[in-house]
N, CA and C of each residue as an Amber inpcrd file, in Angstrom:
protein
   357
  34.2500000  73.1080000 -39.5700000  33.5090000  74.2410000 -39.4070000
  31.6330000  73.2840000 -41.2800000  30.8770000  73.4250000 -40.4110000
  30.1290000  72.6300000 -41.1830000  28.6200000  73.7180000 -41.3750000
  28.1950000  73.3720000 -42.7800000  27.6320000  74.3110000 -43.5720000
  26.1660000  73.3360000 -44.6960000  25.2550000  74.2410000 -43.5610000
  23.9720000  73.5410000 -44.3480000  23.2650000  74.0230000 -44.9850000
  22.7260000  73.5840000 -45.6070000  21.7730000  73.7570000 -47.0670000
  20.7460000  72.4950000 -47.8940000  19.8190000  73.1760000 -48.9720000
  18.9080000  72.6710000 -49.2180000  17.4100000  72.5460000 -48.3130000
  17.2760000  73.7000000 -47.2400000  15.9830000  73.7400000 -47.2210000
  15.1440000  74.5560000 -47.6960000  13.7200000  74.6530000 -47.4550000
  13.2430000  74.7680000 -48.5420000  11.2820000  74.8960000 -47.6750000
  10.8310000  75.6390000 -48.2080000   9.5240000  75.1960000 -48.4920000
   8.4040000  74.1850000 -49.4380000   7.9650000  73.1170000 -48.5220000
   7.1500000  72.0560000 -49.5460000   5.6500000  72.3930000 -48.8390000
   5.0450000  71.4790000 -50.1960000   4.2870000  71.1340000 -49.3880000
   4.0590000  69.4620000 -47.9970000   3.2800000  69.5770000 -47.3830000
   2.8250000  68.1010000 -46.4190000   2.8280000  66.4820000 -47.6950000
   3.2340000  65.3540000 -47.4940000   3.7580000  64.7030000 -48.2820000
   5.1440000  64.7790000 -49.6130000   5.3230000  66.1620000 -49.3410000
   6.2740000  66.6430000 -50.4580000   7.8380000  66.0360000 -49.7180000
   9.1770000  66.2430000 -50.5230000  10.5080000  65.8480000 -50.1890000
  11.2240000  67.1310000 -49.9050000  12.5320000  66.5610000 -49.3570000
  13.7620000  67.6990000 -49.3120000  14.9750000  66.7540000 -49.1720000
  15.6430000  67.2980000 -49.4950000  17.1330000  66.5080000 -49.4470000
  18.3110000  67.8220000 -48.4180000  18.6880000  67.0940000 -47.7080000
  19.1610000  68.6120000 -47.0990000  21.3260000  68.2970000 -47.4860000
  22.0070000  68.7730000 -47.3330000  23.1760000  68.9830000 -47.0250000
  24.2530000  69.3730000 -45.2400000  25.0080000  68.6760000 -45.6110000
  26.1910000  69.9770000 -44.8320000  26.9430000  68.9030000 -45.1890000
  27.8680000  70.5090000 -45.4780000  29.4280000  70.2870000 -46.0550000
  30.0380000  70.5910000 -45.4020000  31.1460000  69.5490000 -44.8210000
  32.5430000  70.2810000 -43.6600000  33.7240000  69.9450000 -44.3910000
  34.2450000  71.1470000 -43.7630000  35.9550000  71.1370000 -44.0380000
  36.8900000  70.6620000 -43.3660000  38.0100000  70.4660000 -43.5360000
  38.7000000  69.5630000 -42.5890000  39.7060000  68.1250000 -42.7300000
  40.2960000  67.4670000 -42.3290000  40.6100000  66.1380000 -43.3090000
  39.8510000  64.7000000 -42.4200000  39.1170000  64.8940000 -41.0450000
  39.4140000  64.0790000 -39.7880000  38.1770000  64.6570000 -40.3290000
  37.2250000  64.2120000 -41.6520000  35.4110000  63.7160000 -41.4340000
  34.9300000  62.8270000 -41.4080000  35.4390000  61.8450000 -41.8490000
  35.6020000  60.0240000 -42.0020000  35.4720000  59.4360000 -40.8400000
  36.3580000  59.8900000 -40.3790000  36.5420000  59.0960000 -38.2580000
  35.3020000  60.0230000 -37.6050000  34.3920000  60.8880000 -37.9550000
  33.3280000  61.2370000 -37.0100000  32.2920000  60.5960000 -37.2330000
  30.8590000  60.6040000 -36.4230000  29.8630000  60.2600000 -36.6150000
  28.9730000  61.7320000 -36.2300000  28.5070000  62.0240000 -37.6220000
  27.6030000  63.1400000 -37.6380000  25.9490000  63.1830000 -37.4000000
  25.2620000  63.7280000 -36.7600000  24.3410000  64.6520000 -37.0470000
  23.5810000  65.2640000 -37.4300000  22.0530000  65.4010000 -37.3150000
  21.1290000  66.2270000 -37.7600000  19.9350000  66.3760000 -36.5510000
  20.0350000  67.9410000 -35.9150000  18.6700000  68.1550000 -35.9270000
  17.6870000  69.3110000 -35.5200000  16.8310000  69.7630000 -34.8100000
  16.0410000  70.4490000 -35.8750000  15.7750000  71.4410000 -34.6250000
  15.2410000  72.7320000 -34.7610000  15.0940000  73.3360000 -33.0590000
  13.1840000  74.0320000 -33.9170000  13.1390000  74.3170000 -33.1900000
  11.3780000  75.4060000 -33.5670000  11.6400000  76.3470000 -32.1080000
  10.7320000  77.3460000 -32.9230000  11.2440000  79.0240000 -32.0500000
  10.5730000  78.5110000 -30.5680000  11.4440000  78.8640000 -29.9720000
  11.7000000  79.1590000 -28.2000000  11.4930000  77.7860000 -27.7960000
  11.9610000  76.2360000 -28.3100000  12.2010000  75.1950000 -27.9520000
  13.9960000  75.5110000 -28.1630000  14.1790000  73.5920000 -27.6110000
  15.9800000  73.2120000 -27.8600000  15.6690000  73.0090000 -29.0130000
  17.3980000  72.3630000 -29.1420000  17.5950000  71.8880000 -30.5530000
  17.1120000  70.3250000 -30.2940000  16.0260000  69.6880000 -31.0490000
  16.9210000  68.5660000 -30.7160000  17.4510000  67.6370000 -31.2730000
  17.2130000  66.1660000 -31.6500000  17.9570000  65.2650000 -32.1850000
  16.9890000  64.3550000 -33.4510000  17.1600000  64.3150000 -34.6940000
  16.7750000  63.6350000 -35.3720000  16.9900000  62.4790000 -36.2090000
  18.7160000  62.4060000 -36.5460000  18.9170000  61.4450000 -36.5170000
  20.9240000  61.4390000 -36.7970000  21.9030000  60.0720000 -36.8700000
  22.4390000  60.5690000 -37.2180000  23.8310000  58.9880000 -37.5800000
  24.7950000  59.2430000 -38.3020000  25.4530000  58.5000000 -38.8640000
  26.2440000  58.5430000 -38.4990000  27.1620000  56.8610000 -38.2830000
  28.0460000  56.7210000 -37.8000000  29.2460000  56.8250000 -38.7240000
  30.7390000  56.3650000 -38.3010000  32.3200000  56.6680000 -39.3280000
  31.9220000  55.0860000 -40.3210000  31.0660000  54.3760000 -39.4900000
  30.8880000  53.1000000 -40.0380000  29.7010000  53.1400000 -40.4120000
  28.9370000  54.2530000 -41.2380000  27.7000000  54.1820000 -41.5070000
  26.5830000  53.6690000 -41.2720000  27.0000000  52.8450000 -39.9790000
  25.4400000  53.1950000 -39.0960000  24.4500000  53.5440000 -38.9320000
  23.1250000  53.8830000 -38.3440000  22.2820000  55.2830000 -38.5810000
  21.3150000  54.6510000 -37.4520000  21.1830000  55.8360000 -36.5080000
  19.6940000  55.9130000 -35.7310000  18.8290000  56.8000000 -36.2590000
  17.9300000  56.8800000 -35.9310000  16.9100000  57.2540000 -36.0440000
  15.2310000  58.2850000 -34.7220000  15.9000000  59.2100000 -34.6460000
  14.2450000  59.6780000 -33.5240000  12.8510000  59.1770000 -33.7730000
  11.7470000  58.2800000 -33.4040000  10.9330000  57.9610000 -33.9900000
   9.8400000  58.0300000 -34.8820000   9.9170000  59.2110000 -34.6920000
   8.8530000  60.5060000 -35.7150000   9.3890000  60.5470000 -36.5250000
  10.8900000  60.4110000 -37.1550000  11.0120000  60.5210000 -38.2520000
  11.6480000  59.0500000 -39.7720000  11.2780000  57.6590000 -38.4350000
  12.2610000  56.5650000 -38.9960000  10.6780000  56.4990000 -39.9420000
  11.6880000  55.7950000 -40.5860000  10.8330000  55.3780000 -42.4420000
   9.9900000  56.5460000 -43.0950000  10.8080000  57.6720000 -42.9670000
  10.7000000  58.7810000 -43.4970000  11.7560000  59.9490000 -43.8380000
  12.7670000  59.3990000 -43.1970000  13.9670000  60.2170000 -43.1920000
  15.4220000  59.2360000 -43.6840000  16.1390000  59.6280000 -44.1700000
  17.5640000  58.8670000 -44.4470000  18.5710000  59.7640000 -44.3420000
  19.7090000  59.1330000 -43.5330000  20.6270000  60.0770000 -43.1980000
  21.4890000  59.6080000 -43.5620000  22.7030000  60.0470000 -44.1630000
  23.4280000  59.4050000 -45.3630000  25.2910000  60.1520000 -45.6780000
  25.8040000  59.4040000 -46.0460000  27.4590000  60.1570000 -46.0450000
  28.0980000  59.8510000 -47.2690000  28.9240000  61.3910000 -47.2010000
  30.1550000  61.1960000 -49.0930000  31.0380000  61.3170000 -48.4470000
  32.2470000  60.2900000 -47.9750000  33.5950000  60.9080000 -47.0230000
  33.8620000  61.0670000 -48.2720000  33.8220000  61.1450000 -49.5520000
  34.9810000  61.7220000 -50.6720000  34.2480000  63.0880000 -51.3200000
  33.5610000  63.5710000 -50.6050000  32.9340000  65.1610000 -50.7780000
  32.7770000  65.4510000 -48.9330000  32.6780000  64.9400000 -48.3850000
  33.1610000  65.4440000 -46.6830000  31.2450000  66.4300000 -46.5150000
  30.6730000  65.3860000 -47.0360000  29.5080000  66.0090000 -47.1040000
  28.0950000  64.5140000 -46.5400000  27.6650000  65.1770000 -45.0050000
  26.1790000  64.3970000 -45.0020000  24.8360000  64.6220000 -45.2560000
  24.6680000  64.0700000 -45.6450000  22.6290000  64.1480000 -45.5570000
  22.1950000  63.5140000 -45.6830000  20.4770000  64.6250000 -45.4180000
  19.0900000  63.2940000 -44.6370000  18.1470000  64.0820000 -45.8680000
  17.4560000  63.0560000 -46.4060000  16.8360000  63.0740000 -47.1490000
  15.6310000  62.4110000 -46.5730000  14.2640000  63.8950000 -47.0510000
  12.8350000  63.3820000 -46.2250000  11.8520000  63.7300000 -47.1310000
  11.6250000  62.3930000 -46.7970000  10.4980000  62.3740000 -47.5470000
   8.5550000  62.3440000 -46.8270000   7.9430000  62.2870000 -47.4690000
   6.8830000  62.3410000 -46.3450000   6.6410000  63.2090000 -45.5290000
   6.7960000  64.5130000 -46.1850000   7.1050000  65.5660000 -45.4010000
   5.5140000  65.6300000 -44.5450000   5.6990000  65.8660000 -43.0400000
   4.2700000  66.8070000 -42.3020000   4.8610000  68.0520000 -42.2450000
   3.4140000  69.1740000 -41.7630000   3.7760000  70.3210000 -41.5130000
   4.1840000  70.3720000 -39.4970000   4.3440000  69.1640000 -38.9980000
   5.6270000  69.3580000 -37.6870000   6.8150000  68.8390000 -38.4010000
   6.9860000  68.5640000 -39.0230000   8.3080000  68.5890000 -39.0400000
   8.8600000  70.0770000 -39.2110000   8.1960000  70.9470000 -39.6800000
   8.9880000  72.8720000 -39.9640000   9.3050000  72.5970000 -38.5930000
  10.7820000  73.4150000 -39.2730000  12.2070000  73.3950000 -37.7320000
  13.5010000  74.2210000 -38.9420000  14.2050000  75.0520000 -38.4300000
  15.2740000  75.3400000 -38.8040000  16.5420000  73.3420000 -38.1390000
  16.6000000  72.9390000 -39.1360000  17.7110000  71.6230000 -38.7580000
  18.7810000  71.9440000 -39.2940000  19.6100000  72.1790000 -38.0660000
  21.3030000  71.4520000 -37.4400000  22.1570000  70.6470000 -38.2670000
  22.9610000  70.9670000 -39.0990000  24.1640000  69.1110000 -38.7150000
  25.2890000  69.7990000 -37.3080000  25.8990000  68.8740000 -36.8860000
  27.0400000  68.7950000 -36.0670000  27.7130000  67.3550000 -35.8280000
  29.5120000  67.7200000 -35.3100000  29.3860000  66.6010000 -35.0420000
  29.3930000  65.8810000 -33.6960000  29.2440000  63.9900000 -34.1360000
  29.1160000  63.9810000 -32.4720000  30.7950000  63.6110000 -32.0870000
  30.7490000  64.2960000 -30.5690000  31.9140000  63.9500000 -30.0740000
  31.6860000  62.9340000 -28.5090000  30.5220000  62.5570000 -28.2270000
  30.9190000  61.2480000 -27.4450000  29.1130000  61.4700000 -27.3700000
  29.2190000  60.1700000 -26.3650000  27.9050000  58.9040000 -27.1940000
  26.5930000  59.4620000 -26.5830000  26.5090000  60.5490000 -26.5830000
  24.3690000  60.6590000 -26.6370000  23.9430000  61.7780000 -27.7250000
  22.8810000  61.8420000 -27.6430000  21.9290000  62.5810000 -28.8100000
  21.4770000  63.5120000 -28.2670000  22.0300000  64.4550000 -27.7200000
  21.1390000  65.6310000 -27.0030000  22.9340000  66.6980000 -27.0230000
  22.9480000  68.0470000 -26.9090000  23.1130000  68.5410000 -27.8400000
  25.0080000  68.4250000 -27.7510000  24.6330000  68.1600000 -26.1520000
  26.3190000  67.7970000 -25.4870000  26.9440000  67.3300000 -25.9870000
  25.6390000  66.5200000 -27.1320000  26.7760000  65.4280000 -27.4950000
  27.9360000  65.3260000 -29.0310000  26.9160000  67.1180000 -29.1770000
  27.5510000  67.7170000 -30.8970000  28.4420000  68.6300000 -30.1880000
  29.3200000  68.8060000 -31.6570000  30.0910000  70.1620000 -31.3430000
  30.0450000  70.3380000 -33.2190000  30.8840000  71.5530000 -33.3770000
  30.6740000  71.8220000 -34.4840000  29.7260000  72.8570000 -35.6600000
  28.4200000  72.7660000 -34.5240000  27.5580000  72.9130000 -34.7990000
  27.4980000  74.2260000 -36.1620000  26.7880000  74.7530000 -37.3350000
  26.8840000  75.1980000 -38.3720000  25.5320000  75.7450000 -38.9460000
  25.4060000  76.8740000 -39.0760000  24.5630000  77.3810000 -39.1340000
  23.5060000  76.5320000 -39.8450000  22.2680000  77.2520000 -39.6710000
  20.9070000  76.0960000 -39.9810000  20.5900000  76.3810000 -40.9880000
  19.2130000  74.7130000 -41.2790000  18.1190000  75.8730000 -42.5800000
  17.1100000  75.1350000 -42.7640000  16.2230000  76.1130000 -42.7160000
  14.9560000  76.6940000 -42.7830000  14.2560000  75.4260000 -43.4990000
  13.7350000  74.5840000 -43.0050000  12.3170000  73.6460000 -43.8580000
  10.8310000  74.1910000 -43.1050000  10.2230000  74.1880000 -43.7710000
   8.6110000  74.6610000 -43.5400000   7.3520000  73.5940000 -44.3330000
   6.6650000  73.0540000 -43.7510000   6.2290000  72.1730000 -44.6990000
   4.4400000  72.4690000 -44.3100000   3.6450000  73.3420000 -44.8730000
   2.7630000  73.8270000 -45.3350000   1.5400000  72.2600000 -45.1850000
   0.0300000  72.8690000 -44.9970000  -0.7490000  71.7140000 -44.7440000
  -1.5560000  72.0350000 -45.6120000
């Protein structure tokens, strides 16, 4: 079970930090990812962090977003800086179950958290 939080409304150039709390004892064994979704479109990959803390980002957020994890707290974070209006979306966290950055590579989707960036 995953619970995302931390969304909100900010102006362009602002920052937000999203959190995703996981239940269960095996959190540290899994890679975790963040996706985002805009109305009428599929969820798209944003970033993932492996069990050993290697990270990968979609090009559009590189240098602005940072994914991290705290295994002691069973939580994964997404620090979002220099936000742009095109970052507006519902953000979801999920557990990576296979080597794919499409939705089918992840499960245990939590409820999303809305991020709105105004110009």
